[in-house]
PDB file of C-alpha atoms in Angstrom:
ATOM      1  CA  MET A   1      24.019 -11.272  20.068  1.00 61.00           C
ATOM      2  CA  SER A   2      21.821 -13.393  17.830  1.00 74.00           C
ATOM      3  CA  GLN A   3      23.194 -16.668  16.498  1.00 83.00           C
ATOM      4  CA  TYR A   4      21.885 -15.546  13.095  1.00 93.00           C
ATOM      5  CA  GLN A   5      23.566 -12.629  11.334  1.00 95.00           C
ATOM      6  CA  ARG A   6      22.963 -13.679   7.722  1.00 97.00           C
ATOM      7  CA  LEU A   7      19.958 -15.713   6.603  1.00 98.00           C
ATOM      8  CA  PHE A   8      19.816 -17.297   3.158  1.00 98.00           C
ATOM      9  CA  LEU A   9      16.364 -18.049   1.742  1.00 98.00           C
ATOM     10  CA  MET A  10      16.388 -20.378  -1.251  1.00 97.00           C
ATOM     11  CA  VAL A  11      13.296 -20.154  -3.456  1.00 95.00           C
ATOM     12  CA  GLY A  12      12.332 -21.800  -6.718  1.00 88.00           C
ATOM     13  CA  ALA A  13      11.013 -20.297  -9.918  1.00 83.00           C
ATOM     14  CA  GLU A  14       7.326 -20.401  -8.908  1.00 86.00           C
ATOM     15  CA  MET A  15       7.221 -16.763  -7.702  1.00 80.00           C
ATOM     16  CA  ARG A  16       4.785 -17.182  -4.828  1.00 86.00           C
ATOM     17  CA  HIS A  17       4.575 -16.354  -1.145  1.00 87.00           C
ATOM     18  CA  THR A  18       5.503 -19.540   0.711  1.00 92.00           C
ATOM     19  CA  PRO A  19       5.799 -20.720   4.349  1.00 94.00           C
ATOM     20  CA  ALA A  20       9.606 -20.518   4.097  1.00 96.00           C
ATOM     21  CA  LEU A  21       9.425 -16.884   2.971  1.00 96.00           C
ATOM     22  CA  GLU A  22       7.105 -16.075   5.862  1.00 96.00           C
ATOM     23  CA  ARG A  23       9.391 -17.833   8.361  1.00 97.00           C
ATOM     24  CA  ALA A  24      12.549 -16.211   6.946  1.00 97.00           C
ATOM     25  CA  ALA A  25      11.052 -12.722   7.132  1.00 97.00           C
ATOM     26  CA  ALA A  26       9.894 -13.278  10.726  1.00 97.00           C
ATOM     27  CA  LEU A  27      13.298 -14.601  11.825  1.00 97.00           C
ATOM     28  CA  ALA A  28      15.123 -11.732  10.127  1.00 97.00           C
ATOM     29  CA  HIS A  29      12.852  -9.207  11.829  1.00 96.00           C
ATOM     30  CA  ALA A  30      13.193 -10.852  15.260  1.00 94.00           C
ATOM     31  CA  THR A  31      16.964 -11.342  15.152  1.00 94.00           C
ATOM     32  CA  GLY A  32      18.031  -8.308  13.154  1.00 95.00           C
ATOM     33  CA  ALA A  33      19.774 -10.546  10.647  1.00 96.00           C
ATOM     34  CA  THR A  34      20.187  -9.591   7.008  1.00 97.00           C
ATOM     35  CA  LEU A  35      18.139 -11.717   4.623  1.00 98.00           C
ATOM     36  CA  HIS A  36      19.442 -12.770   1.235  1.00 98.00           C
ATOM     37  CA  ILE A  37      16.779 -14.251  -1.055  1.00 97.00           C
ATOM     38  CA  CYS A  38      17.964 -16.204  -4.058  1.00 97.00           C
ATOM     39  CA  ALA A  39      15.645 -17.575  -6.722  1.00 96.00           C
ATOM     40  CA  ILE A  40      17.399 -20.508  -8.336  1.00 95.00           C
ATOM     41  CA  VAL A  41      15.825 -21.133 -11.726  1.00 92.00           C
ATOM     42  CA  GLU A  42      16.596 -24.509 -13.254  1.00 90.00           C
ATOM     43  CA  GLU A  43      17.520 -24.056 -16.891  1.00 89.00           C
ATOM     44  CA  LEU A  44      15.165 -25.517 -19.465  1.00 77.00           C
ATOM     45  CA  ASP A  45      16.905 -27.768 -21.941  1.00 69.00           C
ATOM     46  CA  THR A  46      14.786 -29.673 -24.434  1.00 57.00           C
ATOM     47  CA  LEU A  47      17.837 -30.779 -26.436  1.00 54.00           C
ATOM     48  CA  GLY A  48      16.624 -28.784 -29.412  1.00 52.00           C
ATOM     49  CA  LEU A  49      13.260 -30.564 -29.556  1.00 47.00           C
ATOM     50  CA  ILE A  50      11.447 -27.298 -28.884  1.00 54.00           C
ATOM     51  CA  SER A  51      12.757 -23.997 -30.220  1.00 54.00           C
ATOM     52  CA  GLY A  52      13.157 -20.912 -28.074  1.00 60.00           C
ATOM     53  CA  ASP A  53      14.718 -22.442 -24.948  1.00 79.00           C
ATOM     54  CA  GLU A  54      17.114 -19.524 -24.528  1.00 85.00           C
ATOM     55  CA  HIS A  55      14.316 -16.941 -24.814  1.00 87.00           C
ATOM     56  CA  ARG A  56      12.083 -18.795 -22.322  1.00 87.00           C
ATOM     57  CA  ASN A  57      14.938 -19.149 -19.860  1.00 90.00           C
ATOM     58  CA  GLN A  58      15.725 -15.448 -20.054  1.00 91.00           C
ATOM     59  CA  THR A  59      12.048 -14.545 -19.603  1.00 92.00           C
ATOM     60  CA  ARG A  60      11.780 -16.762 -16.524  1.00 92.00           C
ATOM     61  CA  LEU A  61      14.892 -15.180 -15.059  1.00 93.00           C
ATOM     62  CA  GLU A  62      13.619 -11.632 -15.659  1.00 94.00           C
ATOM     63  CA  ASN A  63      10.217 -12.470 -14.174  1.00 94.00           C
ATOM     64  CA  ASN A  64      11.890 -13.803 -11.038  1.00 95.00           C
ATOM     65  CA  LEU A  65      14.077 -10.704 -10.744  1.00 95.00           C
ATOM     66  CA  GLN A  66      10.989  -8.490 -10.870  1.00 96.00           C
ATOM     67  CA  TRP A  67       9.138 -10.629  -8.335  1.00 96.00           C
ATOM     68  CA  LEU A  68      12.133 -10.503  -5.986  1.00 96.00           C
ATOM     69  CA  ALA A  69      12.324  -6.728  -6.325  1.00 96.00           C
ATOM     70  CA  ASP A  70       8.654  -6.427  -5.346  1.00 96.00           C
ATOM     71  CA  GLU A  71       9.127  -8.735  -2.343  1.00 96.00           C
ATOM     72  CA  ALA A  72      12.254  -6.823  -1.256  1.00 96.00           C
ATOM     73  CA  THR A  73      10.323  -3.550  -1.282  1.00 97.00           C
ATOM     74  CA  LEU A  74       7.698  -5.000   1.071  1.00 96.00           C
ATOM     75  CA  LEU A  75      10.369  -6.426   3.382  1.00 97.00           C
ATOM     76  CA  HIS A  76      12.286  -3.132   3.463  1.00 96.00           C
ATOM     77  CA  GLU A  77       9.083  -1.370   4.501  1.00 96.00           C
ATOM     78  CA  ASN A  78       8.904  -3.745   7.482  1.00 94.00           C
ATOM     79  CA  GLY A  79      12.423  -2.861   8.587  1.00 96.00           C
ATOM     80  CA  ILE A  80      14.195  -5.936   7.212  1.00 97.00           C
ATOM     81  CA  ARG A  81      17.575  -5.613   5.526  1.00 97.00           C
ATOM     82  CA  VAL A  82      17.282  -7.714   2.395  1.00 97.00           C
ATOM     83  CA  SER A  83      19.203  -8.435  -0.787  1.00 97.00           C
ATOM     84  CA  THR A  84      18.017 -10.492  -3.737  1.00 97.00           C
ATOM     85  CA  GLU A  85      19.448 -12.467  -6.607  1.00 96.00           C
ATOM     86  CA  ALA A  86      18.176 -14.763  -9.353  1.00 96.00           C
ATOM     87  CA  LEU A  87      20.333 -17.455 -10.903  1.00 95.00           C
ATOM     88  CA  LEU A  88      19.799 -19.560 -14.014  1.00 94.00           C
ATOM     89  CA  THR A  89      21.575 -22.888 -13.683  1.00 94.00           C
ATOM     90  CA  ARG A  90      21.537 -26.572 -14.561  1.00 92.00           C
ATOM     91  CA  ASP A  91      23.056 -27.442 -11.169  1.00 94.00           C
ATOM     92  CA  VAL A  92      20.596 -26.283  -8.499  1.00 95.00           C
ATOM     93  CA  LEU A  93      22.452 -27.953  -5.622  1.00 96.00           C
ATOM     94  CA  GLY A  94      25.818 -26.545  -6.662  1.00 97.00           C
ATOM     95  CA  ALA A  95      24.358 -23.057  -7.088  1.00 97.00           C
ATOM     96  CA  ALA A  96      22.731 -23.179  -3.646  1.00 97.00           C
ATOM     97  CA  LEU A  97      25.892 -24.356  -1.903  1.00 97.00           C
ATOM     98  CA  ALA A  98      27.948 -21.696  -3.675  1.00 97.00           C
ATOM     99  CA  GLN A  99      25.498 -19.008  -2.522  1.00 96.00           C
ATOM    100  CA  VAL A 100      25.717 -20.228   1.074  1.00 97.00           C
ATOM    101  CA  GLN A 101      29.489 -19.827   0.919  1.00 97.00           C
ATOM    102  CA  GLU A 102      29.367 -16.481  -0.859  1.00 96.00           C
ATOM    103  CA  VAL A 103      26.991 -14.774   1.585  1.00 96.00           C
ATOM    104  CA  GLU A 104      28.510 -16.626   4.588  1.00 97.00           C
ATOM    105  CA  ALA A 105      25.055 -17.726   5.666  1.00 97.00           C
ATOM    106  CA  ASP A 106      24.360 -18.785   9.253  1.00 96.00           C
ATOM    107  CA  LEU A 107      21.161 -20.540   8.212  1.00 97.00           C
ATOM    108  CA  LEU A 108      19.679 -21.822   4.953  1.00 98.00           C
ATOM    109  CA  ILE A 109      15.874 -21.663   4.813  1.00 98.00           C
ATOM    110  CA  LYS A 110      13.855 -23.485   2.180  1.00 97.00           C
ATOM    111  CA  ASP A 111      10.375 -24.873   1.608  1.00 95.00           C
ATOM    112  CA  VAL A 112      10.149 -28.653   1.873  1.00 91.00           C
ATOM    113  CA  GLN A 113       9.867 -30.234  -1.547  1.00 85.00           C
ATOM    114  CA  HIS A 114       7.790 -33.386  -1.159  1.00 73.00           C
ATOM    115  CA  GLU A 115       8.709 -36.030  -3.704  1.00 67.00           C
ATOM    116  CA  PRO A 116       6.689 -39.183  -4.520  1.00 64.00           C
ATOM    117  CA  ALA A 117       8.175 -42.438  -3.264  1.00 62.00           C
ATOM    118  CA  TYR A 118       8.927 -43.789  -6.752  1.00 55.00           C
ATOM    119  CA  LYS A 119      10.921 -40.675  -7.591  1.00 65.00           C
ATOM    120  CA  ARG A 120      12.974 -40.958  -4.386  1.00 58.00           C
ATOM    121  CA  LEU A 121      14.000 -44.442  -5.495  1.00 62.00           C
ATOM    122  CA  LEU A 122      15.459 -43.029  -8.710  1.00 70.00           C
ATOM    123  CA  PHE A 123      16.815 -39.670  -7.575  1.00 76.00           C
ATOM    124  CA  THR A 124      18.032 -38.319  -4.252  1.00 83.00           C
ATOM    125  CA  PRO A 125      15.697 -35.430  -3.343  1.00 86.00           C
ATOM    126  CA  LEU A 126      17.259 -31.971  -3.341  1.00 91.00           C
ATOM    127  CA  ASP A 127      16.294 -31.462   0.315  1.00 91.00           C
ATOM    128  CA  TRP A 128      18.198 -34.610   1.289  1.00 88.00           C
ATOM    129  CA  GLN A 129      21.212 -33.430  -0.689  1.00 92.00           C
ATOM    130  CA  LEU A 130      21.159 -30.075   1.081  1.00 94.00           C
ATOM    131  CA  LEU A 131      21.036 -31.791   4.463  1.00 90.00           C
ATOM    132  CA  ARG A 132      24.083 -33.844   3.533  1.00 89.00           C
ATOM    133  CA  GLU A 133      26.180 -31.222   1.769  1.00 93.00           C
ATOM    134  CA  CYS A 134      25.369 -27.833   3.287  1.00 94.00           C
ATOM    135  CA  ASN A 135      27.909 -26.552   5.811  1.00 92.00           C
ATOM    136  CA  CYS A 136      25.462 -24.357   7.722  1.00 95.00           C
ATOM    137  CA  PRO A 137      22.258 -25.400   9.540  1.00 95.00           C
ATOM    138  CA  VAL A 138      19.284 -26.046   7.246  1.00 96.00           C
ATOM    139  CA  HIS A 139      15.718 -25.061   8.149  1.00 96.00           C
ATOM    140  CA  LEU A 140      13.230 -26.889   5.911  1.00 95.00           C
ATOM    141  CA  VAL A 141       9.724 -25.478   6.232  1.00 95.00           C
ATOM    142  CA  SER A 142       6.554 -27.372   5.407  1.00 90.00           C
ATOM    143  CA  ALA A 143       3.904 -25.158   7.010  1.00 87.00           C
ATOM    144  CA  VAL A 144       3.819 -22.359   9.576  1.00 87.00           C
ATOM    145  CA  HIS A 145       1.116 -21.967  12.206  1.00 84.00           C
ATOM    146  CA  CYS A 146       2.551 -18.561  13.026  1.00 87.00           C
ATOM    147  CA  PRO A 147       5.514 -16.683  11.470  1.00 92.00           C
ATOM    148  CA  LEU A 148       7.759 -17.053  14.533  1.00 94.00           C
ATOM    149  CA  PRO A 149       7.952 -20.460  16.224  1.00 94.00           C
ATOM    150  CA  ARG A 150       6.283 -20.713  19.616  1.00 94.00           C
ATOM    151  CA  VAL A 151       7.346 -24.272  20.472  1.00 95.00           C
ATOM    152  CA  VAL A 152      10.850 -25.502  19.607  1.00 96.00           C
ATOM    153  CA  VAL A 153      11.584 -29.205  20.205  1.00 96.00           C
ATOM    154  CA  ALA A 154      15.115 -30.597  20.404  1.00 96.00           C
ATOM    155  CA  ALA A 155      15.248 -34.277  19.351  1.00 92.00           C
ATOM    156  CA  VAL A 156      18.110 -35.986  21.176  1.00 92.00           C
ATOM    157  CA  ASP A 157      19.570 -39.470  21.472  1.00 87.00           C
ATOM    158  CA  PRO A 158      20.948 -40.248  24.951  1.00 85.00           C
ATOM    159  CA  THR A 159      21.303 -43.996  24.311  1.00 79.00           C
ATOM    160  CA  HIS A 160      25.094 -43.837  23.988  1.00 62.00           C
ATOM    161  CA  PRO A 161      26.424 -41.196  26.420  1.00 56.00           C
ATOM    162  CA  GLU A 162      30.052 -42.106  25.657  1.00 55.00           C
ATOM    163  CA  HIS A 163      29.604 -42.142  21.884  1.00 55.00           C
ATOM    164  CA  PRO A 164      32.184 -39.939  20.106  1.00 49.00           C
ATOM    165  CA  HIS A 165      29.365 -38.128  18.304  1.00 49.00           C
ATOM    166  CA  ASN A 166      27.414 -37.490  21.510  1.00 63.00           C
ATOM    167  CA  ASP A 167      28.393 -33.817  21.320  1.00 82.00           C
ATOM    168  CA  LEU A 168      25.704 -33.599  18.626  1.00 87.00           C
ATOM    169  CA  ASN A 169      23.128 -33.735  21.442  1.00 90.00           C
ATOM    170  CA  GLU A 170      24.673 -30.606  22.912  1.00 91.00           C
ATOM    171  CA  THR A 171      24.733 -28.898  19.507  1.00 92.00           C
ATOM    172  CA  VAL A 172      21.062 -29.752  18.923  1.00 93.00           C
ATOM    173  CA  ILE A 173      19.970 -28.487  22.332  1.00 95.00           C
ATOM    174  CA  GLN A 174      22.055 -25.328  22.045  1.00 94.00           C
ATOM    175  CA  ALA A 175      20.620 -24.517  18.607  1.00 95.00           C
ATOM    176  CA  ALA A 176      17.076 -25.178  19.849  1.00 96.00           C
ATOM    177  CA  SER A 177      17.649 -23.153  23.014  1.00 96.00           C
ATOM    178  CA  ASP A 178      19.058 -20.172  21.117  1.00 94.00           C
ATOM    179  CA  LEU A 179      16.173 -20.223  18.643  1.00 95.00           C
ATOM    180  CA  ALA A 180      13.587 -20.490  21.427  1.00 96.00           C
ATOM    181  CA  ARG A 181      15.161 -17.607  23.340  1.00 94.00           C
ATOM    182  CA  GLN A 182      15.310 -15.321  20.299  1.00 93.00           C
ATOM    183  CA  CYS A 183      11.687 -16.068  19.404  1.00 94.00           C
ATOM    184  CA  ASN A 184      10.383 -16.090  22.990  1.00 94.00           C
ATOM    185  CA  ALA A 185       9.308 -19.689  22.430  1.00 95.00           C
ATOM    186  CA  GLU A 186       9.066 -22.769  24.648  1.00 96.00           C
ATOM    187  CA  LEU A 187      11.967 -25.239  24.580  1.00 97.00           C
ATOM    188  CA  HIS A 188      11.038 -28.934  24.720  1.00 97.00           C
ATOM    189  CA  LEU A 189      13.172 -32.079  24.704  1.00 96.00           C
ATOM    190  CA  LEU A 190      12.202 -35.253  22.815  1.00 94.00           C
ATOM    191  CA  HIS A 191      13.604 -38.760  22.616  1.00 92.00           C
ATOM    192  CA  VAL A 192      11.998 -41.761  20.940  1.00 88.00           C
ATOM    193  CA  CYS A 193      13.156 -45.037  22.447  1.00 82.00           C
ATOM    194  CA  ASP A 194      12.495 -47.792  19.919  1.00 71.00           C
ATOM    195  CA  SER A 195      11.623 -51.053  21.643  1.00 61.00           C
ATOM    196  CA  ALA A 196      13.675 -53.077  19.162  1.00 56.00           C
ATOM    197  CA  HIS A 197      16.643 -50.841  18.358  1.00 51.00           C
ATOM    198  CA  THR A 198      18.599 -47.876  19.492  1.00 48.00           C
ATOM    199  CA  HIS A 199      18.720 -45.441  16.608  1.00 42.00           C
ATOM    200  CA  MET A 200      21.965 -43.663  15.956  1.00 40.00           C
ATOM    201  CA  SER A 201      21.505 -43.077  12.241  1.00 40.00           C
ATOM    202  CA  ASP A 202      21.815 -39.319  12.590  1.00 43.00           C
ATOM    203  CA  PHE A 203      24.902 -39.666  14.753  1.00 41.00           C
ATOM    204  CA  GLY A 204      26.993 -41.433  12.160  1.00 41.00           C
ATOM    205  CA  ALA A 205      26.835 -44.859  13.800  1.00 40.00           C
ATOM    206  CA  GLY A 206      24.221 -46.603  11.698  1.00 42.00           C
ATOM    207  CA  THR A 207      21.407 -48.506  13.420  1.00 44.00           C
ATOM    208  CA  VAL A 208      22.680 -50.520  16.371  1.00 46.00           C
ATOM    209  CA  THR A 209      20.713 -53.568  17.489  1.00 48.00           C
ATOM    210  CA  VAL A 210      20.620 -54.139  21.233  1.00 49.00           C
ATOM    211  CA  PRO A 211      19.814 -57.747  22.205  1.00 50.00           C
ATOM    212  CA  GLY A 212      17.421 -58.066  25.124  1.00 50.00           C
ATOM    213  CA  PHE A 213      16.204 -54.492  24.904  1.00 50.00           C
ATOM    214  CA  ASP A 214      13.864 -54.520  27.937  1.00 63.00           C
ATOM    215  CA  SER A 215      12.347 -52.200  30.509  1.00 74.00           C
ATOM    216  CA  ASN A 216      15.609 -51.942  32.468  1.00 82.00           C
ATOM    217  CA  VAL A 217      17.405 -50.587  29.432  1.00 81.00           C
ATOM    218  CA  ARG A 218      14.602 -48.099  28.795  1.00 83.00           C
ATOM    219  CA  LYS A 219      14.737 -46.964  32.416  1.00 87.00           C
ATOM    220  CA  SER A 220      18.476 -46.446  32.154  1.00 88.00           C
ATOM    221  CA  ILE A 221      18.112 -44.391  28.978  1.00 89.00           C
ATOM    222  CA  HIS A 222      15.266 -42.434  30.553  1.00 91.00           C
ATOM    223  CA  LYS A 223      17.505 -41.459  33.466  1.00 92.00           C
ATOM    224  CA  VAL A 224      20.186 -40.203  31.082  1.00 91.00           C
ATOM    225  CA  PHE A 225      17.487 -38.257  29.227  1.00 93.00           C
ATOM    226  CA  GLU A 226      16.249 -36.696  32.477  1.00 94.00           C
ATOM    227  CA  ARG A 227      19.783 -35.677  33.464  1.00 93.00           C
ATOM    228  CA  LEU A 228      20.264 -34.104  30.037  1.00 93.00           C
ATOM    229  CA  ALA A 229      17.021 -32.154  30.422  1.00 95.00           C
ATOM    230  CA  GLU A 230      17.924 -31.066  33.954  1.00 95.00           C
ATOM    231  CA  ARG A 231      21.348 -29.860  32.835  1.00 93.00           C
ATOM    232  CA  HIS A 232      19.713 -27.615  30.246  1.00 94.00           C
ATOM    233  CA  GLY A 233      16.896 -26.414  32.474  1.00 95.00           C
ATOM    234  CA  VAL A 234      14.042 -28.122  30.603  1.00 96.00           C
ATOM    235  CA  PRO A 235      11.116 -28.668  33.035  1.00 96.00           C
ATOM    236  CA  VAL A 236       9.409 -32.045  33.368  1.00 96.00           C
ATOM    237  CA  GLU A 237       6.253 -30.930  31.540  1.00 96.00           C
ATOM    238  CA  ARG A 238       8.367 -30.156  28.475  1.00 96.00           C
ATOM    239  CA  GLN A 239      10.192 -33.502  28.441  1.00 96.00           C
ATOM    240  CA  HIS A 240       8.836 -36.102  26.021  1.00 95.00           C
ATOM    241  CA  PHE A 241      10.172 -39.657  26.248  1.00 93.00           C
ATOM    242  CA  LEU A 242       8.357 -41.961  23.824  1.00 88.00           C
ATOM    243  CA  SER A 243       8.628 -45.712  23.229  1.00 82.00           C
ATOM    244  CA  ALA A 244       7.701 -46.652  19.669  1.00 75.00           C
ATOM    245  CA  PRO A 245       9.111 -46.886  16.127  1.00 76.00           C
ATOM    246  CA  ILE A 246      11.102 -43.698  15.760  1.00 78.00           C
ATOM    247  CA  THR A 247      10.049 -42.042  12.476  1.00 74.00           C
ATOM    248  CA  ARG A 248       6.343 -42.732  12.929  1.00 77.00           C
ATOM    249  CA  SER A 249       6.453 -41.586  16.557  1.00 81.00           C
ATOM    250  CA  ILE A 250       8.140 -38.299  15.698  1.00 84.00           C
ATOM    251  CA  ALA A 251       5.588 -37.636  12.963  1.00 80.00           C
ATOM    252  CA  GLU A 252       2.673 -38.415  15.302  1.00 83.00           C
ATOM    253  CA  PHE A 253       4.183 -36.300  18.074  1.00 88.00           C
ATOM    254  CA  VAL A 254       4.505 -33.315  15.743  1.00 85.00           C
ATOM    255  CA  ALA A 255       0.982 -33.822  14.401  1.00 81.00           C
ATOM    256  CA  HIS A 256      -0.613 -33.921  17.862  1.00 85.00           C
ATOM    257  CA  SER A 257       1.504 -31.308  19.616  1.00 86.00           C
ATOM    258  CA  ARG A 258       2.109 -27.611  19.128  1.00 86.00           C
ATOM    259  CA  THR A 259       5.570 -28.153  17.659  1.00 91.00           C
ATOM    260  CA  ASP A 260       6.631 -25.350  15.316  1.00 93.00           C
ATOM    261  CA  VAL A 261      10.246 -26.425  14.756  1.00 95.00           C
ATOM    262  CA  LEU A 262      11.857 -29.826  15.347  1.00 93.00           C
ATOM    263  CA  VAL A 263      15.622 -29.471  15.780  1.00 95.00           C
ATOM    264  CA  MET A 264      17.458 -32.646  14.771  1.00 91.00           C
ATOM    265  CA  GLY A 265      21.045 -33.755  14.422  1.00 88.00           C
ATOM    266  CA  ASN A 266      22.607 -34.311  11.043  1.00 80.00           C
ATOM    267  CA  HIS A 267      25.825 -36.233  10.429  1.00 65.00           C
ATOM    268  CA  PRO A 268      27.700 -37.509   7.340  1.00 55.00           C
ATOM    269  CA  ARG A 269      26.460 -40.956   6.438  1.00 53.00           C
ATOM    270  CA  LYS A 270      27.821 -44.219   5.206  1.00 45.00           C
ATOM    271  CA  LEU A 271      26.870 -45.545   1.769  1.00 38.00           C
ATOM    272  CA  LEU A 272      23.867 -47.622   2.898  1.00 37.00           C
ATOM    273  CA  GLU A 273      22.381 -44.687   4.817  1.00 45.00           C
ATOM    274  CA  ARG A 274      22.881 -42.458   1.779  1.00 42.00           C
ATOM    275  CA  LEU A 275      20.803 -44.903  -0.246  1.00 41.00           C
ATOM    276  CA  THR A 276      18.012 -45.396   2.279  1.00 41.00           C
ATOM    277  CA  GLY A 277      17.937 -41.961   3.930  1.00 48.00           C
ATOM    278  CA  SER A 278      18.306 -40.991   7.578  1.00 59.00           C
ATOM    279  CA  THR A 279      15.722 -40.409  10.289  1.00 66.00           C
ATOM    280  CA  THR A 280      15.944 -36.645   9.719  1.00 68.00           C
ATOM    281  CA  GLU A 281      15.339 -37.084   6.001  1.00 63.00           C
ATOM    282  CA  HIS A 282      12.356 -39.408   6.417  1.00 61.00           C
ATOM    283  CA  VAL A 283      10.721 -37.112   8.965  1.00 69.00           C
ATOM    284  CA  LEU A 284      10.540 -34.553   6.158  1.00 67.00           C
ATOM    285  CA  ASP A 285       8.095 -36.839   4.339  1.00 64.00           C
ATOM    286  CA  HIS A 286       5.426 -35.781   6.830  1.00 60.00           C
ATOM    287  CA  THR A 287       3.816 -32.519   5.759  1.00 59.00           C
ATOM    288  CA  LEU A 288       3.332 -31.065   9.254  1.00 64.00           C
ATOM    289  CA  CYS A 289       6.991 -31.097  10.206  1.00 74.00           C
ATOM    290  CA  ASN A 290       9.361 -28.118  10.032  1.00 91.00           C
ATOM    291  CA  VAL A 291      12.911 -29.346  10.595  1.00 92.00           C
ATOM    292  CA  LEU A 292      16.024 -27.447  11.641  1.00 95.00           C
ATOM    293  CA  ALA A 293      18.973 -29.766  10.956  1.00 93.00           C
ATOM    294  CA  VAL A 294      22.313 -29.030  12.591  1.00 93.00           C
ATOM    295  CA  LYS A 295      25.670 -30.765  12.508  1.00 87.00           C
ATOM    296  CA  ALA A 296      28.063 -31.404  15.362  1.00 77.00           C
ATOM    297  CA  ALA A 297      30.560 -28.633  15.999  1.00 68.00           C
ATOM    298  CA  GLY A 298      33.747 -29.228  14.044  1.00 56.00           C
TER     299      GLY A 298
END
């Protein structure tokens, strides 16, 4: 049985065919999952400065309903079970989370919304908020080389094998493995070993400095990584152990490899990490990266 029974595609009010829509349709077709598409239209409110807000909002909502109906017809013709809905709201995040609960979604799919750096300093991007608040896995899509992924990469952190959140590695690999199997894709394993720090920001531990981080430490971590890959049947040619600053290395790896989906761990953060963003969140800044973020079981 597929790990995905109910897919939830979140779209904006732009009414256009996007990479996330293409990916959602392909996954629904491959897995047999039902696809619920919800257009969440942010309500216009000019505080009375411009007349006709209510009429414009209603027109936008009706236009989205018609567009969704047209898209649903095309998807039905391709054998996909689909339902649609359009919501007018001032609370986009709250509406999205409520929809996830209502349809009991196994996966939320959404296009990456790239925000300028100055705006991220003032407001937490919606994508970051979804990563932090959504109970189900979140697949944020920037671009698709092909509708179904052909190369799925699980990003793991074997630096602390006894860490209480180490089960997140297993969750990440399992999610990546299931996705690869359902899409007939290759499963790869990736770890970036920073020469100055071990990075546990996505495992709820913050960034831990390791004094005297030398080649012996890297060799030790590499052995743990190899054992992890062996346990999950990942061949040597699909193991990627890099030594460099983590976010930049992941972005460069994705840019120069055939990676279609990067599966990463996601864990509730402390206040400082909420302000600065996690590794998973910053990887989204790079336009070539499609991220599937999962949380540890329980």
